[in-house]
Amino acid sequence: MQHDEIALRIEAFDHANGGGVGCYKDKGAYHLYLLETEAPIARLMPTGEGDEVRLGYWSHRCKWEDIDDSGGIAMPLNDALVFIANEGIFWIWT
C-alpha cells in the first residue's frame, strides 16, 4: 500500500477495527480486499473535493459498480469506511 494520507487513514481504520483488510492504489482509486482470501470489498475513488470519495462495490458481473444507478454515492472518507464496514453489499464475495 502506498503511504499517502488516504492510505494511512484506511490502514488506521482497519487496525482500529480488528484488521484483516488490505488496500492498494490503482488508477487513482483505493481498492480494499480481504487479506485472508484476497476477495474484493470496495473501491474508493477520490472526487477531488476535500477527502470525499466515490464508493464502488464488486458486482456479480465481476467488475466495480456504483452503489446506485444515478452516478454513485460520494461521502467523506471516514463516513465511507463506516458505511463499507456495515453494509452487506461490500461483503458478498468475501
mmCIF file of N, CA and C in Angstrom, residues 12-80:
data_model
loop_
_atom_site.group_PDB
_atom_site.id
_atom_site.type_symbol
_atom_site.label_atom_id
_atom_site.label_comp_id
_atom_site.label_asym_id
_atom_site.label_seq_id
_atom_site.Cartn_x
_atom_site.Cartn_y
_atom_site.Cartn_z
ATOM 1 N N ALA A 12 -5.389 2.860 9.308
ATOM 2 C CA ALA A 12 -5.707 3.134 10.718
ATOM 3 C C ALA A 12 -7.112 2.664 11.060
ATOM 4 N N PHE A 13 -8.075 2.884 10.178
ATOM 5 C CA PHE A 13 -9.450 2.428 10.412
ATOM 6 C C PHE A 13 -9.476 0.907 10.495
ATOM 7 N N ASP A 14 -8.791 0.243 9.587
ATOM 8 C CA ASP A 14 -8.737 -1.221 9.595
ATOM 9 C C ASP A 14 -8.122 -1.730 10.890
ATOM 10 N N HIS A 15 -7.011 -1.151 11.280
ATOM 11 C CA HIS A 15 -6.335 -1.570 12.516
ATOM 12 C C HIS A 15 -7.239 -1.361 13.736
ATOM 13 N N ALA A 16 -7.929 -0.233 13.796
ATOM 14 C CA ALA A 16 -8.810 0.069 14.930
ATOM 15 C C ALA A 16 -10.023 -0.851 14.987
ATOM 16 N N ASN A 17 -10.322 -1.516 13.877
ATOM 17 C CA ASN A 17 -11.496 -2.385 13.817
ATOM 18 C C ASN A 17 -11.133 -3.852 13.655
ATOM 19 N N GLY A 18 -9.959 -4.229 14.093
ATOM 20 C CA GLY A 18 -9.585 -5.635 14.133
ATOM 21 C C GLY A 18 -8.734 -6.133 12.990
ATOM 22 N N GLY A 19 -8.496 -5.318 11.977
ATOM 23 C CA GLY A 19 -7.629 -5.714 10.876
ATOM 24 C C GLY A 19 -8.278 -6.696 9.920
ATOM 25 N N GLY A 20 -7.479 -7.190 8.988
ATOM 26 C CA GLY A 20 -7.954 -8.187 8.038
ATOM 27 C C GLY A 20 -8.250 -7.655 6.644
ATOM 28 N N VAL A 21 -8.127 -6.340 6.459
ATOM 29 C CA VAL A 21 -8.405 -5.738 5.157
ATOM 30 C C VAL A 21 -7.122 -5.141 4.596
ATOM 31 N N GLY A 22 -6.849 -5.437 3.336
ATOM 32 C CA GLY A 22 -5.715 -4.858 2.642
ATOM 33 C C GLY A 22 -6.182 -3.764 1.708
ATOM 34 N N CYS A 23 -5.244 -2.990 1.219
ATOM 35 C CA CYS A 23 -5.571 -1.880 0.330
ATOM 36 C C CYS A 23 -4.427 -1.660 -0.640
ATOM 37 N N TYR A 24 -4.776 -1.378 -1.885
ATOM 38 C CA TYR A 24 -3.769 -0.958 -2.857
ATOM 39 C C TYR A 24 -4.369 0.145 -3.715
ATOM 40 N N LYS A 25 -3.501 0.934 -4.314
ATOM 41 C CA LYS A 25 -3.946 2.039 -5.161
ATOM 42 C C LYS A 25 -3.684 1.668 -6.612
ATOM 43 N N ASP A 26 -4.710 1.867 -7.446
ATOM 44 C CA ASP A 26 -4.587 1.571 -8.867
ATOM 45 C C ASP A 26 -5.452 2.549 -9.648
ATOM 46 N N LYS A 27 -4.862 3.210 -10.615
ATOM 47 C CA LYS A 27 -5.566 4.159 -11.479
ATOM 48 C C LYS A 27 -6.311 5.219 -10.680
ATOM 49 N N GLY A 28 -5.685 5.684 -9.596
ATOM 50 C CA GLY A 28 -6.241 6.764 -8.793
ATOM 51 C C GLY A 28 -7.256 6.343 -7.749
ATOM 52 N N ALA A 29 -7.632 5.072 -7.713
ATOM 53 C CA ALA A 29 -8.622 4.577 -6.746
ATOM 54 C C ALA A 29 -7.940 3.664 -5.731
ATOM 55 N N TYR A 30 -8.535 3.600 -4.559
ATOM 56 C CA TYR A 30 -8.069 2.715 -3.495
ATOM 57 C C TYR A 30 -8.976 1.492 -3.470
ATOM 58 N N HIS A 31 -8.370 0.325 -3.585
ATOM 59 C CA HIS A 31 -9.108 -0.928 -3.646
ATOM 60 C C HIS A 31 -8.918 -1.670 -2.328
ATOM 61 N N LEU A 32 -10.020 -1.981 -1.663
ATOM 62 C CA LEU A 32 -9.988 -2.719 -0.412
ATOM 63 C C LEU A 32 -10.306 -4.176 -0.700
ATOM 64 N N TYR A 33 -9.580 -5.075 -0.033
ATOM 65 C CA TYR A 33 -9.794 -6.501 -0.229
ATOM 66 C C TYR A 33 -9.562 -7.237 1.088
ATOM 67 N N LEU A 34 -10.149 -8.406 1.205
ATOM 68 C CA LEU A 34 -9.981 -9.233 2.393
ATOM 69 C C LEU A 34 -8.625 -9.925 2.314
ATOM 70 N N LEU A 35 -7.775 -9.720 3.307
ATOM 71 C CA LEU A 35 -6.427 -10.292 3.274
ATOM 72 C C LEU A 35 -6.451 -11.815 3.197
ATOM 73 N N GLU A 36 -7.350 -12.446 3.912
ATOM 74 C CA GLU A 36 -7.375 -13.911 4.000
ATOM 75 C C GLU A 36 -7.643 -14.575 2.653
ATOM 76 N N THR A 37 -8.540 -14.022 1.868
ATOM 77 C CA THR A 37 -8.937 -14.650 0.611
ATOM 78 C C THR A 37 -8.607 -13.820 -0.627
ATOM 79 N N GLU A 38 -8.191 -12.586 -0.426
ATOM 80 C CA GLU A 38 -7.946 -11.621 -1.491
ATOM 81 C C GLU A 38 -9.215 -11.240 -2.245
ATOM 82 N N ALA A 39 -10.373 -11.494 -1.654
ATOM 83 C CA ALA A 39 -11.650 -11.135 -2.270
ATOM 84 C C ALA A 39 -11.838 -9.616 -2.235
ATOM 85 N N PRO A 40 -12.315 -9.027 -3.327
ATOM 86 C CA PRO A 40 -12.535 -7.585 -3.355
ATOM 87 C C PRO A 40 -13.666 -7.163 -2.424
ATOM 88 N N ILE A 41 -13.493 -6.007 -1.789
ATOM 89 C CA ILE A 41 -14.513 -5.473 -0.884
ATOM 90 C C ILE A 41 -15.095 -4.180 -1.453
ATOM 91 N N ALA A 42 -14.242 -3.194 -1.687
ATOM 92 C CA ALA A 42 -14.741 -1.883 -2.115
ATOM 93 C C ALA A 42 -13.675 -1.135 -2.888
ATOM 94 N N ARG A 43 -14.140 -0.168 -3.665
ATOM 95 C CA ARG A 43 -13.244 0.750 -4.356
ATOM 96 C C ARG A 43 -13.605 2.163 -3.913
ATOM 97 N N LEU A 44 -12.601 2.937 -3.552
ATOM 98 C CA LEU A 44 -12.785 4.322 -3.130
ATOM 99 C C LEU A 44 -12.047 5.225 -4.114
ATOM 100 N N MET A 45 -12.797 6.036 -4.843
ATOM 101 C CA MET A 45 -12.210 6.937 -5.831
ATOM 102 C C MET A 45 -12.326 8.367 -5.322
ATOM 103 N N PRO A 46 -11.210 9.023 -5.016
ATOM 104 C CA PRO A 46 -11.271 10.418 -4.571
ATOM 105 C C PRO A 46 -11.967 11.288 -5.620
ATOM 106 N N THR A 47 -12.823 12.194 -5.152
ATOM 107 C CA THR A 47 -13.560 13.073 -6.062
ATOM 108 C C THR A 47 -12.806 14.361 -6.348
ATOM 109 N N GLY A 48 -11.793 14.665 -5.534
ATOM 110 C CA GLY A 48 -11.064 15.923 -5.683
ATOM 111 C C GLY A 48 -11.639 17.041 -4.830
ATOM 112 N N GLU A 49 -12.693 16.722 -4.082
ATOM 113 C CA GLU A 49 -13.322 17.700 -3.188
ATOM 114 C C GLU A 49 -13.040 17.303 -1.742
ATOM 115 N N GLY A 50 -12.005 17.877 -1.157
ATOM 116 C CA GLY A 50 -11.627 17.536 0.215
ATOM 117 C C GLY A 50 -11.237 16.072 0.305
ATOM 118 N N ASP A 51 -11.777 15.376 1.309
ATOM 119 C CA ASP A 51 -11.463 13.951 1.452
ATOM 120 C C ASP A 51 -12.629 13.074 0.984
ATOM 121 N N GLU A 52 -13.472 13.627 0.115
ATOM 122 C CA GLU A 52 -14.634 12.895 -0.377
ATOM 123 C C GLU A 52 -14.213 11.815 -1.378
ATOM 124 N N VAL A 53 -14.844 10.644 -1.262
ATOM 125 C CA VAL A 53 -14.584 9.523 -2.161
ATOM 126 C C VAL A 53 -15.902 8.984 -2.709
ATOM 127 N N ARG A 54 -15.835 8.444 -3.922
ATOM 128 C CA ARG A 54 -16.992 7.789 -4.538
ATOM 129 C C ARG A 54 -16.832 6.290 -4.298
ATOM 130 N N LEU A 55 -17.906 5.650 -3.855
ATOM 131 C CA LEU A 55 -17.866 4.241 -3.488
ATOM 132 C C LEU A 55 -18.227 3.325 -4.647
ATOM 133 N N GLY A 56 -17.523 2.213 -4.739
ATOM 134 C CA GLY A 56 -17.845 1.165 -5.685
ATOM 135 C C GLY A 56 -17.795 -0.174 -4.981
ATOM 136 N N TYR A 57 -18.583 -1.123 -5.479
ATOM 137 C CA TYR A 57 -18.574 -2.483 -4.922
ATOM 138 C C TYR A 57 -18.296 -3.470 -6.050
ATOM 139 N N TRP A 58 -17.829 -4.661 -5.693
ATOM 140 C CA TRP A 58 -17.535 -5.708 -6.665
ATOM 141 C C TRP A 58 -18.834 -6.443 -6.956
ATOM 142 N N SER A 59 -19.297 -6.382 -8.189
ATOM 143 C CA SER A 59 -20.617 -6.908 -8.525
ATOM 144 C C SER A 59 -20.559 -8.343 -9.043
ATOM 145 N N HIS A 60 -21.731 -8.903 -9.256
ATOM 146 C CA HIS A 60 -21.840 -10.249 -9.820
ATOM 147 C C HIS A 60 -21.347 -10.284 -11.271
ATOM 148 N N ARG A 61 -21.154 -9.122 -11.868
ATOM 149 C CA ARG A 61 -20.617 -9.030 -13.221
ATOM 150 C C ARG A 61 -19.079 -9.055 -13.222
ATOM 151 N N CYS A 62 -18.504 -9.262 -12.039
ATOM 152 C CA CYS A 62 -17.048 -9.303 -11.863
ATOM 153 C C CYS A 62 -16.379 -8.002 -12.299
ATOM 154 N N LYS A 63 -16.977 -6.888 -11.854
ATOM 155 C CA LYS A 63 -16.389 -5.574 -12.093
ATOM 156 C C LYS A 63 -16.886 -4.622 -11.019
ATOM 157 N N TRP A 64 -16.198 -3.484 -10.884
ATOM 158 C CA TRP A 64 -16.603 -2.471 -9.915
ATOM 159 C C TRP A 64 -17.821 -1.732 -10.444
ATOM 160 N N GLU A 65 -18.808 -1.544 -9.583
ATOM 161 C CA GLU A 65 -20.013 -0.809 -9.959
ATOM 162 C C GLU A 65 -20.374 0.176 -8.859
ATOM 163 N N ASP A 66 -21.139 1.198 -9.254
ATOM 164 C CA ASP A 66 -21.639 2.179 -8.296
ATOM 165 C C ASP A 66 -22.712 1.548 -7.419
ATOM 166 N N ILE A 67 -22.899 2.114 -6.230
ATOM 167 C CA ILE A 67 -23.893 1.641 -5.286
ATOM 168 C C ILE A 67 -25.305 1.844 -5.823
ATOM 169 N N ASP A 68 -25.524 2.934 -6.534
ATOM 170 C CA ASP A 68 -26.866 3.196 -7.054
ATOM 171 C C ASP A 68 -26.794 3.420 -8.568
ATOM 172 N N ASP A 69 -27.935 3.680 -9.173
ATOM 173 C CA ASP A 69 -27.996 3.849 -10.621
ATOM 174 C C ASP A 69 -27.884 5.298 -11.073
ATOM 175 N N SER A 70 -27.652 6.212 -10.153
ATOM 176 C CA SER A 70 -27.638 7.625 -10.533
ATOM 177 C C SER A 70 -26.262 8.264 -10.335
ATOM 178 N N GLY A 71 -25.216 7.566 -10.724
ATOM 179 C CA GLY A 71 -23.886 8.151 -10.668
ATOM 180 C C GLY A 71 -23.086 7.833 -9.427
ATOM 181 N N GLY A 72 -23.604 7.025 -8.552
ATOM 182 C CA GLY A 72 -22.854 6.599 -7.391
ATOM 183 C C GLY A 72 -23.013 7.476 -6.167
ATOM 184 N N ILE A 73 -22.456 6.994 -5.082
ATOM 185 C CA ILE A 73 -22.517 7.687 -3.800
ATOM 186 C C ILE A 73 -21.129 8.191 -3.464
ATOM 187 N N ALA A 74 -21.047 9.458 -3.073
ATOM 188 C CA ALA A 74 -19.786 10.044 -2.622
ATOM 189 C C ALA A 74 -19.999 10.580 -1.216
ATOM 190 N N MET A 75 -18.988 10.406 -0.372
ATOM 191 C CA MET A 75 -19.051 10.885 1.012
ATOM 192 C C MET A 75 -17.641 11.040 1.552
ATOM 193 N N PRO A 76 -17.484 11.747 2.677
ATOM 194 C CA PRO A 76 -16.166 11.871 3.293
ATOM 195 C C PRO A 76 -15.585 10.491 3.625
ATOM 196 N N LEU A 77 -14.272 10.378 3.586
ATOM 197 C CA LEU A 77 -13.588 9.099 3.758
ATOM 198 C C LEU A 77 -14.013 8.361 5.020
ATOM 199 N N ASN A 78 -14.022 9.020 6.168
ATOM 200 C CA ASN A 78 -14.380 8.325 7.406
ATOM 201 C C ASN A 78 -15.794 7.762 7.340
ATOM 202 N N ASP A 79 -16.737 8.538 6.801
ATOM 203 C CA ASP A 79 -18.110 8.061 6.648
ATOM 204 C C ASP A 79 -18.159 6.872 5.689
ATOM 205 N N ALA A 80 -17.369 6.938 4.625
ATOM 206 C CA ALA A 80 -17.331 5.851 3.648
ATOM 207 C C ALA A 80 -16.819 4.561 4.278
#
